[in-house]
Amino acid sequence: MGEQVKFVLGEQDIPTHWVNLMADIASPDNPPLPPLHPGTKQPAGPEDLAPLFPMALILQEVSAEPLIEIPDQVRDAYRLWRPTPLYRARRLERALDTPAHIYYKYEGVSPAGSHKPNTAVAQAYENAQAGIRKLTTETGAGQWGSSLAFACQLFGLECEVWMVGSSYDQKPYRRSMMQTWGATVHRSPSDLTNAGRQQAAHPTGSLGIAISEAVEVAAQHDDTNYSLGSVLNHVLLHQTVIGQEAIAQLEMAGEYPDTVIACVGGGSNFGGLTFPFIRNTIRNGVETTFIAAEPAACPTLTRGVYAYDFGDTVGLTPLMPMYTLGHDFVPPPVHAGGLRYHGDSPLVSGLVRNGLVTPRAYRQNETFAAAVQFAHTEGIIPAPEPAHAIKATIDEALAAREAGEARTILFGLCGHGNFDLSAYDAYLAGELEDPEFSQDELDAALQSLPEAPALT
Amino acid sequence: MGEQVKFVLGEQDIPTHWVNLMADIASPDNPPLPPLHPGTKQPAGPEDLAPLFPMALILQEVSAEPLIEIPDQVRDAYRLWRPTPLYRARRLERALDTPAHIYYKYEGVSPAGSHKPNTAVAQAYENAQAGIRKLTTETGAGQWGSSLAFACQLFGLECEVWMVGSSYDQKPYRRSMMQTWGATVHRSPSDLTNAGRQQAAHPTGSLGIAISEAVEVAAQHDDTNYSLGSVLNHVLLHQTVIGQEAIAQLEMAGEYPDTVIACVGGGSNFGGLTFPFIRNTIRNGVETTFIAAEPAACPTLTRGVYAYDFGDTVGLTPLMPMYTLGHDFVPPPVHAGGLRYHGDSPLVSGLVRNGLVTPRAYRQNETFAAAVQFAHTEGIIPAPEPAHAIKATIDEALAAREAGEARTILFGLCGHGNFDLSAYDAYLAGELEDPEFSQDELDAALQSLPEAPALT
């Protein structure tokens, strides 16, 4: 048998703590930029979040502790799929004829098929502990909604999901998955909320409308909370089990990455993989390149502006300091639904702003070409979102070949593509659209930026 | 953290040999019942198989060796997903309030999502070694076709799949999966073969017609072979990596099963899990109950007869000694497409005949109820096929509760249900059919049994 390709850990190796990178970035002398209340534009405090989130998660959101202990019951749930495998992509390396060592951390082994359950079980647990009976959320293509449905079932919570209308019609199987795990799924806009009724003229819906519906219902009921699948600090820190496991597995391989690559939408997959490595760079000066791969059709980090903006389209959420394309921006319908977000996590945005993270944007067709090359060599058919990370990885591996350097590259394979095969169909038939957008369109979208303090 | 639920092995623990149970069952004094030539009804020898299979696989098919070494390149391919995890279903145990210990071996982590790649890579490798350029095969719902497409891509072979017409229309995503791995997929009946043209009046197709098309093309070209996903001895032995790993993982847990349960269609999943345990029973007298779970809609082992019959519907293949419902039998369209086969592996049939294996049949709705209970407790949404094994397992666990006995039960979770969610939709909506069939219908189907020596 050839050289090792798979690096596995036992359940005793599931991390005991989450990595809170805020502790490395902010300090009492250098506090993090606060979110702003959407009405007053004044700094929003924990109390502003209390109608939607349990206090345990709010405390995680604003915590300055470097490590946050993972509750036993959450680790116990993690054991249903964690630790996830780390692979060395030797077949891809051979196909690229590169001296680079390519590793990937595969999160598609979770029951929902992506990294999303890492935070879903943590959020469901804390809400159950707080006596909450039901969680509401929105979902686009369904990755997040199905993960929360799964987590709510484990912890005995009801789960109510508003699914973007066009996805509800086009992706019935993600809806079936949520229902199999016991969730109630509504087509958004629905007639169950004021927000939905107001938006009835937009029957295909949007993530922004779905957020508004879920938030409205959660705010109306004391026993109901809202749950978000990315963007916020506490969501990103829940995902850091990914990077911590990857460090341990790379140690088994006797390696440390020169480059770490992940796709970025709201930022939770990117933060989950990279933050433990970025902590090492910040604290110990380890030189590592961090690449955030995003779609050219929604180039938040590469073409957006760094400004305060709303998290949702209709402007109900606090304003957050982040790279944004303007909250009115509706990205073209690329298949990487998880990357179609006008803004980005404030934490990840700050890291891009200060130069620790390099963003790169890729067109849809080149990412699918990379995904097919990956499927042909490594077997797994990736979701369209991590296909962006694969494209960046292949570019880096070819650059290493040009340079004649045996660089070590790690990327995050955050989910499988079992529910995205119609996109592969279109790609293989040469019928996949390849949207970009013009500077004029970008300028128009940025007109929607709200009045708020400028960021430097 | 609670007690251990996941038992993982490293790639160094992938078995080095396949278990050939034929060596335990047959001997020079007690030779296996031979297949019969479809025309002459005389015993068919290796030379009759040579137009379709490479000699290495034919030798495995008729081997009397107890262990057959796994080629290095096949083990190397296995490392892309093997060893697969063994879980203790502690959450299901708690939900059932049973003293039984329930374990499951999960094969859904393979790129194609089931156990099928275990034999696909072995077959693709041996054909590539023999200088073959292309493999043909048939597929129903697409599990087998996608596994062979994946394997052919790894070993540089072309792959041509005839997919049953009704499935081709209803399950486009399995087709997309095959195409993503580079296979050519035809809707069967096609106009590319005599068999297909002759059957043009049956546009929805059948597995029997698709087999005929794939066999016809393979037989016509020297550089093209045919590949089968179950039934034959060499296919079953390739799957015994499952049971061997399970034995090692149960040893980690300090357990040996009282009962081993797997679903059975053609028999490769059942044989793969159970044969290493059955060898232990035969050689060492270890008392273990083996349960083969099948659909009441296609009750080959529970209501069929033990007789020589054709492997395909049109009668082109050798006659095999097996339990059969008659090769004309067309099972009702239950969602467990992998279990809709009129016959069964001769090896598994012989074990049922001599009482080592106990068959049980289950209705479609009760298997989906079991599958949903499993998804609610353990997370993974199972394919409809292993849902039959889950139903049997729950029955056994409840019987253990009645008896007050801490029995140890192992079952095979041979695939995930990501491509079967429309069936869950129907079940949750109360619209799932629950077909059985009458003794009259069975008697009519058995009229198709060919003239052949009777079996005792």
Coordinates of N, CA and C in Angstrom, one line a residue, chain B residues 98 100 259 261 289 291 360 362 390-401 405 407 409:
Chain B
T98 N -34.2 0.0 25.9 CA -33.8 -1.4 25.8 C -32.5 -1.7 26.4
A100 N -30.6 -3.9 25.2 CA -29.8 -4.3 24.1 C -28.7 -3.3 23.8
T259 N -26.6 -11.1 17.5 CA -27.4 -11.1 16.3 C -26.8 -10.1 15.3
I261 N -27.6 -8.3 11.6 CA -28.8 -8.1 10.7 C -28.3 -7.2 9.5
T289 N -27.2 -15.3 15.7 CA -28.4 -15.3 14.9 C -28.1 -14.3 13.7
I291 N -29.9 -12.4 10.6 CA -31.2 -12.1 10.0 C -31.1 -11.3 8.7
R360 N -36.5 -12.4 7.1 CA -37.7 -11.8 7.5 C -38.1 -10.8 6.5
Y362 N -40.5 -7.3 5.6 CA -41.2 -6.1 6.2 C -41.9 -5.3 5.2
I390 N -33.0 -1.8 9.9 CA -33.3 -1.0 11.1 C -34.6 -1.5 11.7
K391 N -35.6 -1.8 10.9 CA -36.8 -2.3 11.4 C -36.6 -3.6 12.2
A392 N -35.8 -4.5 11.6 CA -35.5 -5.8 12.2 C -34.8 -5.6 13.5
T393 N -33.9 -4.6 13.5 CA -33.1 -4.3 14.7 C -33.9 -3.8 15.8
I394 N -34.8 -2.9 15.5 CA -35.7 -2.3 16.5 C -36.6 -3.5 17.1
D395 N -37.1 -4.3 16.2 CA -37.9 -5.5 16.7 C -37.1 -6.3 17.7
E396 N -35.8 -6.6 17.3 CA -35.0 -7.4 18.2 C -34.6 -6.7 19.5
A397 N -34.4 -5.4 19.4 CA -34.1 -4.7 20.6 C -35.3 -4.6 21.6
L398 N -36.5 -4.5 21.0 CA -37.7 -4.6 21.9 C -37.9 -6.0 22.4
A399 N -37.6 -7.0 21.7 CA -37.7 -8.3 22.2 C -36.7 -8.5 23.3
A400 N -35.5 -7.9 23.2 CA -34.5 -8.0 24.3 C -35.1 -7.3 25.6
R401 N -35.8 -6.2 25.4 CA -36.4 -5.6 26.5 C -37.4 -6.5 27.2
E405 N -32.9 -9.0 28.5 CA -31.6 -9.4 28.2 C -30.8 -8.4 27.5
R407 N -28.8 -8.1 25.0 CA -28.3 -8.7 23.8 C -27.5 -7.7 23.0
I409 N -26.6 -6.4 19.3 CA -27.1 -6.5 18.0 C -26.2 -5.6 17.1

